[in-house]
Coordinates of C-alpha atoms and ligand atoms in Angstrom, one line a residue:
X2 CA -11.2 24.9 -18.1
X3 CA -11.7 22.4 -15.3
X4 CA -14.3 23.3 -12.6
X5 CA -12.6 21.1 -10.0
X6 CA -11.5 22.8 -6.8
X7 CA -8.1 21.2 -6.1
X8 CA -5.8 18.2 -6.5
X9 CA -6.2 15.0 -4.6
X10 CA -3.6 12.3 -4.3
X11 CA -3.8 8.9 -2.6
X12 CA -1.8 5.6 -2.8
X13 CA -3.3 2.2 -2.3
X14 CA -1.3 -1.0 -1.7
X15 CA -1.5 -3.8 -4.3
X16 CA -3.0 -6.3 -1.9
X17 CA -4.9 -8.2 -4.6
X18 CA -8.6 -8.5 -4.1
X19 CA -9.9 -5.6 -1.9
X20 CA -11.9 -6.2 1.2
X21 CA -14.8 -4.4 2.7
X22 CA -12.5 -2.3 4.9
X23 CA -10.6 -1.1 1.8
X24 CA -13.9 -0.4 0.0
X25 CA -15.7 1.5 2.7
X26 CA -12.6 3.2 4.1
X27 CA -10.9 4.3 0.9
X28 CA -12.2 3.2 -2.5
X29 CA -15.8 4.5 -2.1
X30 CA -14.3 7.8 -1.0
X31 CA -11.9 7.8 -4.0
X32 CA -14.8 7.5 -6.3
X33 CA -16.8 10.3 -4.6
X34 CA -13.8 12.7 -4.7
X35 CA -13.6 12.6 -8.4
X36 CA -16.7 14.8 -8.6
X37 CA -15.0 17.7 -6.9
X38 CA -11.2 17.2 -7.4
X39 CA -8.6 16.4 -10.0
X40 CA -7.6 13.0 -8.6
X41 CA -4.3 11.1 -8.9
X42 CA -4.5 7.5 -7.5
X43 CA -1.5 5.4 -7.3
X44 CA -1.1 1.7 -6.8
X45 CA 2.0 1.7 -4.5
X46 CA 4.0 -1.4 -5.6
X47 CA 7.3 0.1 -4.2
X48 CA 5.7 0.6 -0.8
X49 CA 4.6 -3.0 -0.9
X50 CA 8.3 -4.1 -1.1
X51 CA 8.9 -3.0 2.4
X52 CA 6.7 -5.8 3.8
X53 CA 6.2 -8.3 1.0
X54 CA 9.1 -10.7 0.8
X55 CA 7.7 -12.9 -2.0
X56 CA 7.0 -10.6 -5.0
X57 CA 5.7 -13.3 -7.3
X58 CA 2.2 -12.1 -7.0
X59 CA 3.0 -8.4 -7.1
X60 CA 2.0 -8.0 -10.8
X61 CA -1.2 -9.9 -10.5
X62 CA -2.1 -8.1 -7.3
X63 CA -1.5 -4.7 -9.0
X64 CA -3.8 -5.8 -11.8
X65 CA -6.5 -7.0 -9.3
X66 CA -6.4 -3.7 -7.5
X67 CA -6.8 -1.8 -10.7
X68 CA -9.8 -4.0 -11.6
X69 CA -11.3 -3.2 -8.2
X70 CA -10.8 0.5 -8.5
X71 CA -12.2 0.7 -12.1
X72 CA -15.2 -1.5 -11.2
X73 CA -15.9 0.6 -8.2
X74 CA -16.2 3.7 -10.4
X75 CA -12.8 5.3 -10.9
X76 CA -13.1 7.2 -14.3
X77 CA -9.7 6.9 -16.0
X78 CA -10.6 9.4 -18.7
X79 CA -10.4 12.2 -16.0
X80 CA -8.6 10.6 -13.0
X81 CA -5.0 9.5 -13.3
X82 CA -4.7 5.9 -12.2
X83 CA -1.2 4.5 -12.3
X84 CA 1.5 2.3 -10.8
X85 CA 4.1 3.9 -8.5
X86 CA 7.1 2.2 -9.9
X87 CA 6.2 3.4 -13.4
X88 CA 7.2 7.0 -12.4
X89 CA 10.9 6.8 -11.5
X90 CA 10.9 10.5 -10.5
X91 CA 9.4 9.5 -7.2
X92 CA 12.5 7.7 -6.1
X93 CA 14.7 10.7 -7.0
X94 CA 12.5 13.0 -5.0
X95 CA 12.6 10.5 -2.1
X96 CA 16.4 10.7 -2.1
X97 CA 16.3 14.5 -2.1
X98 CA 13.7 14.7 0.7
X99 CA 15.6 12.2 2.8
X100 CA 18.3 14.9 3.1
X101 CA 16.0 17.2 5.0
X102 CA 14.6 14.4 7.2
X103 CA 16.0 13.7 10.7
X104 CA 16.3 9.9 11.2
X105 CA 15.0 10.2 14.8
X106 CA 11.7 11.5 13.4
X107 CA 11.3 8.4 11.3
X108 CA 12.1 5.9 14.0
X109 CA 9.7 7.7 16.4
X110 CA 6.7 7.3 14.2
X111 CA 4.2 4.8 15.7
X112 CA 3.7 3.0 12.3
X113 CA 7.5 2.3 12.1
X114 CA 7.6 0.9 15.6
X115 CA 4.5 -1.3 14.9
X116 CA 6.0 -2.7 11.6
X117 CA 9.4 -3.3 13.3
X118 CA 7.5 -5.3 16.0
X119 CA 5.5 -7.2 13.4
X120 CA 8.6 -8.2 11.3
X121 CA 11.7 -8.1 13.6
X122 CA 13.6 -10.3 11.2
X123 CA 13.2 -7.7 8.4
X124 CA 13.6 -4.1 9.7
X125 CA 15.0 -2.8 6.4
X126 CA 15.9 0.7 5.4
X127 CA 12.8 1.0 3.2
X128 CA 10.7 0.5 6.3
X129 CA 12.4 3.4 8.0
X130 CA 12.2 5.6 4.9
X131 CA 8.6 4.6 4.0
X132 CA 7.1 8.0 5.2
X133 CA 9.7 9.9 3.1
X134 CA 8.7 7.9 0.0
X135 CA 5.1 8.6 0.9
X136 CA 5.8 12.3 1.2
X137 CA 7.5 12.2 -2.2
X138 CA 4.4 10.5 -3.7
X139 CA 2.2 13.2 -2.4
X140 CA 4.2 16.3 -3.2
X141 CA 5.3 15.1 -6.7
X142 CA 1.8 15.7 -8.0
X143 CA 1.3 19.2 -6.5
X144 CA -1.3 17.7 -4.1
X145 CA -3.6 20.0 -2.1
X146 CA -5.7 17.3 -0.4
X147 CA -4.9 13.8 0.9
X148 CA -7.9 11.7 2.0
X149 CA -6.9 9.8 5.2
X150 CA -8.2 7.5 7.9
X151 CA -7.3 8.3 11.5
X152 CA -4.3 6.0 11.5
X153 CA -2.7 7.9 8.6
X154 CA -2.9 11.4 10.0
X155 CA 0.6 11.3 11.5
X156 CA 2.1 10.5 8.1
X157 CA 0.4 13.5 6.5
X158 CA 1.6 15.8 9.3
X159 CA 5.1 14.3 8.7
X160 CA 4.8 15.2 5.0
X161 CA 3.9 18.7 5.8
X162 CA 7.0 19.0 8.1
X163 CA 9.2 17.6 5.3
X164 CA 7.8 20.1 2.8
X165 CA 8.4 23.0 5.3
X166 CA 12.0 21.8 5.9
X167 CA 12.7 21.5 2.2
X168 CA 11.2 24.9 1.3
X169 CA 13.1 26.5 4.2
X170 CA 16.4 24.7 3.4
X171 CA 16.4 25.7 -0.2
X172 CA 14.6 29.0 0.2
X173 CA 11.8 28.1 -2.2
X174 CA 8.1 27.4 -2.3
X175 CA 8.0 24.8 -5.1
X176 CA 6.6 22.1 -2.8
X177 CA 3.0 22.4 -1.5
X178 CA 2.0 21.5 2.0
X179 CA -1.0 19.1 1.6
X180 CA -4.1 19.3 3.7
X181 CA -5.8 16.2 5.2
X182 CA -9.4 15.3 4.4
X183 CA -10.8 12.7 6.9
X184 CA -12.6 9.8 5.3
X185 CA -16.2 9.2 6.2
X186 CA -15.6 5.7 7.5
X187 CA -12.1 5.8 9.0
X188 CA -12.0 2.3 10.6
X189 CA -13.8 -0.9 9.6
X190 CA -13.3 -3.8 12.0
X191 CA -12.8 -7.4 10.8
X192 CA -15.1 -10.3 11.3
X193 CA -13.4 -10.9 14.7
X194 CA -14.9 -7.6 15.9
X195 CA -11.6 -6.6 17.4
X196 CA -8.9 -5.7 14.9
X197 CA -9.1 -3.5 11.8
X198 CA -10.2 -5.5 8.8
X199 CA -7.1 -6.9 7.1
X200 CA -6.1 -9.8 4.8
X201 CA -3.1 -10.7 6.9
X202 CA -5.3 -11.2 9.9
X203 CA -7.8 -13.3 7.9
X204 CA -10.6 -11.3 9.3
X205 CA -11.7 -9.8 6.0
X206 CA -14.7 -10.0 3.7
X207 CA -13.6 -9.8 0.1
X208 CA -15.8 -7.5 -2.1
X209 CA -15.3 -9.5 -5.3
X210 CA -16.2 -12.8 -3.7
X211 CA -19.2 -14.9 -4.7
X212 CA -22.3 -14.1 -2.8
X213 CA -22.3 -17.4 -1.0
X214 CA -18.7 -16.9 0.2
X215 CA -19.7 -13.4 1.5
X216 CA -22.7 -14.9 3.3
X217 CA -20.4 -17.5 5.0
X218 CA -17.9 -14.8 6.1
X219 CA -20.7 -12.7 7.5
X220 CA -22.2 -15.6 9.5
X221 CA -18.7 -16.0 11.1
X222 CA -18.8 -12.4 12.5
X223 CA -18.4 -11.9 16.2
X224 CA -21.4 -10.0 17.7
X225 CA -22.1 -8.7 21.2
X226 CA -20.0 -11.0 23.4
X227 CA -22.5 -10.7 26.3
X228 CA -25.2 -12.2 24.2
X229 CA -24.8 -15.9 24.6
X230 CA -28.3 -17.3 24.1
X231 CA -30.9 -16.2 21.6
X232 CA -33.2 -15.1 24.5
X233 CA -30.5 -12.7 25.9
X234 CA -31.0 -9.1 25.0
X235 CA -28.1 -7.7 23.0
X236 CA -26.4 -4.4 22.7
X237 CA -26.0 -3.1 19.2
X238 CA -23.6 -0.3 20.4
X239 CA -20.8 -2.9 20.9
X240 CA -21.6 -5.1 17.9
X241 CA -19.6 -4.9 14.7
X242 CA -22.5 -6.4 12.6
X243 CA -24.6 -3.4 13.7
X244 CA -21.9 -0.9 12.9
X245 CA -21.9 -2.3 9.3
X246 CA -25.7 -2.4 9.2
X247 CA -25.6 1.4 10.0
X248 CA -23.6 1.9 6.8
X249 CA -25.1 -0.6 4.4
X250 CA -28.7 -1.3 5.6
X251 CA -31.7 1.0 4.9
X252 CA -32.2 3.3 7.8
X253 CA -35.6 1.8 8.6
X254 CA -34.2 -1.7 9.0
X255 CA -31.2 -0.5 11.0
X256 CA -33.6 1.3 13.4
X257 CA -35.7 -1.9 13.7
X258 CA -32.5 -3.9 14.6
X259 CA -31.5 -1.3 17.1
X260 CA -34.8 -1.8 19.0
X261 CA -35.4 -5.5 18.5
X262 CA -31.8 -6.6 19.4
X263 CA -32.1 -4.8 22.8
X264 CA -35.2 -6.8 23.7
X265 CA -34.1 -10.1 22.1
X266 CA -36.8 -9.6 19.4
X267 CA -34.2 -10.5 16.7
X268 CA -31.5 -13.2 16.9
X269 CA -27.9 -12.7 15.7
X270 CA -28.4 -15.4 13.0
X271 CA -31.3 -13.5 11.4
X272 CA -29.6 -10.2 11.9
X273 CA -26.5 -11.5 10.0
X274 CA -28.5 -13.0 7.2
X275 CA -30.2 -9.7 6.7
X276 CA -26.8 -8.0 6.6
X277 CA -25.3 -10.5 4.2
X278 CA -28.3 -10.0 1.9
X279 CA -27.9 -6.2 2.0
X280 CA -24.1 -6.5 1.4
X281 CA -24.5 -8.8 -1.5
X282 CA -27.1 -6.5 -3.0
X283 CA -24.9 -3.4 -2.5
X284 CA -22.0 -5.1 -4.2
X285 CA -23.9 -6.6 -7.1
X286 CA -23.2 -3.7 -9.6
X287 CA -19.5 -3.7 -8.6
X288 CA -19.2 -7.4 -9.1
X289 CA -20.9 -7.3 -12.5
X290 CA -18.6 -4.4 -13.7
X291 CA -15.6 -6.2 -12.4
X292 CA -16.4 -9.4 -14.3
X293 CA -16.9 -7.4 -17.4
X294 CA -13.5 -5.6 -17.1
X295 CA -11.8 -8.9 -16.4
X296 CA -12.7 -10.1 -19.9
X297 CA -10.0 -7.8 -21.3
X298 CA -6.9 -7.6 -19.1
X299 CA -4.9 -5.7 -21.8
X300 CA -7.4 -2.8 -21.6
X301 CA -6.9 -2.7 -17.9
X302 CA -3.1 -2.5 -18.3
X303 CA -3.6 0.1 -21.0
X304 CA -5.4 2.3 -18.5
X305 CA -2.5 1.9 -16.0
X306 CA 0.1 2.7 -18.7
X307 CA -1.8 5.7 -19.9
X308 CA -2.1 6.9 -16.3
X309 CA 1.6 6.4 -15.7
X310 CA 2.4 8.5 -18.8
X311 CA 0.2 11.4 -17.5
X312 CA 1.7 11.1 -14.0
X313 CA 5.3 11.2 -15.4
X314 CA 4.5 14.4 -17.2
X315 CA 3.4 16.1 -13.9
X316 CA 6.2 14.5 -12.0
X317 CA 9.0 15.6 -14.4
X318 CA 7.7 19.2 -14.3
X319 CA 7.9 19.2 -10.5
X320 CA 11.4 17.6 -10.6
X321 CA 12.6 20.4 -13.0
X322 CA 11.6 22.9 -10.3
X323 CA 13.0 20.8 -7.4
X324 CA 16.4 20.3 -9.1
X325 CA 16.6 24.0 -9.9
X326 CA 15.7 24.9 -6.2
X327 CA 18.3 22.4 -4.8
X328 CA 20.9 23.6 -7.3
X329 CA 21.6 20.3 -8.9
X330 CA 23.5 20.8 -12.2
Ligands
LIG601 S1 -28.9 -9.0 16.9 FE1 -27.6 -8.0 15.4 S2 -27.0 -6.1 16.4 FE2 -27.8 -7.5 18.0 S3 -25.9 -8.5 18.8 FE3 -26.8 -9.8 17.2 S4 -25.8 -9.3 15.4 FE4 -25.4 -7.6 16.8

């Protein structure tokens, strides 16, 4: 019998090569959660359709994301790793849940408003219904826990409301209200030091890049804007390089930077070089495993197909209960 204490679900977009924000904010946490929970991790290709207009790269990006997850330490023999569109039950549950979801709730969600602002030429139904599909993803696998960053909390609260509405409407308890589990590093800023790290903003640092490329990206990072000359004292509290040092640099070195920066004892160039070195070192094992896995793409797809089979078994069991509760013939 399993000694794990609950079921975790999370979906990750097939954005191709992951960046440091994905890694620190989600993937590292995914790996750690496997020790305590039965985990189901889904590469959400259907979600990607709401914003991706050119789908030519979708297959390759799904594969690259699987490579990143496996290289980071996802253990497919215990964790279910699969592709969202390989489990058609999720779209059936999405339809059923949409019947207990007031449209105003969806259009009021800040994430919808933001997306509608970003792509005014393509405010499609999928964009409005996105949180319902996300709710279907979560509840289909009898999830207890969803790991989230701060910006996702509203979606999980929304899922809980949808579950309550469904269970109330059909006088049942077949769907479980998931709990949130805050991730340790909720927000990683990009090299611009302003916005959340993101590929579309081109402020990212790719984790699978060559060490020299990583070094170049780090050297482009914006630091304390008040520190103009090398002789100016800096303020690590407002510097994104320092925030990342705090995560990836040994505590002793981070403490040294904290002191030396304030009295101009260390310059930003040396500080960034130190960070780039630490980052490349931290990513070395990941990069080696990734290169190894990439030798055999068929084995990576096999992992995803096996995961999808296991996911479909759980999903179909849930749908039997859902159809029964709804009264579908
Ligand atoms: S020395 Fe380091 S911590 Fe200080 S401002 Fe420069 S990059 Fe940031």
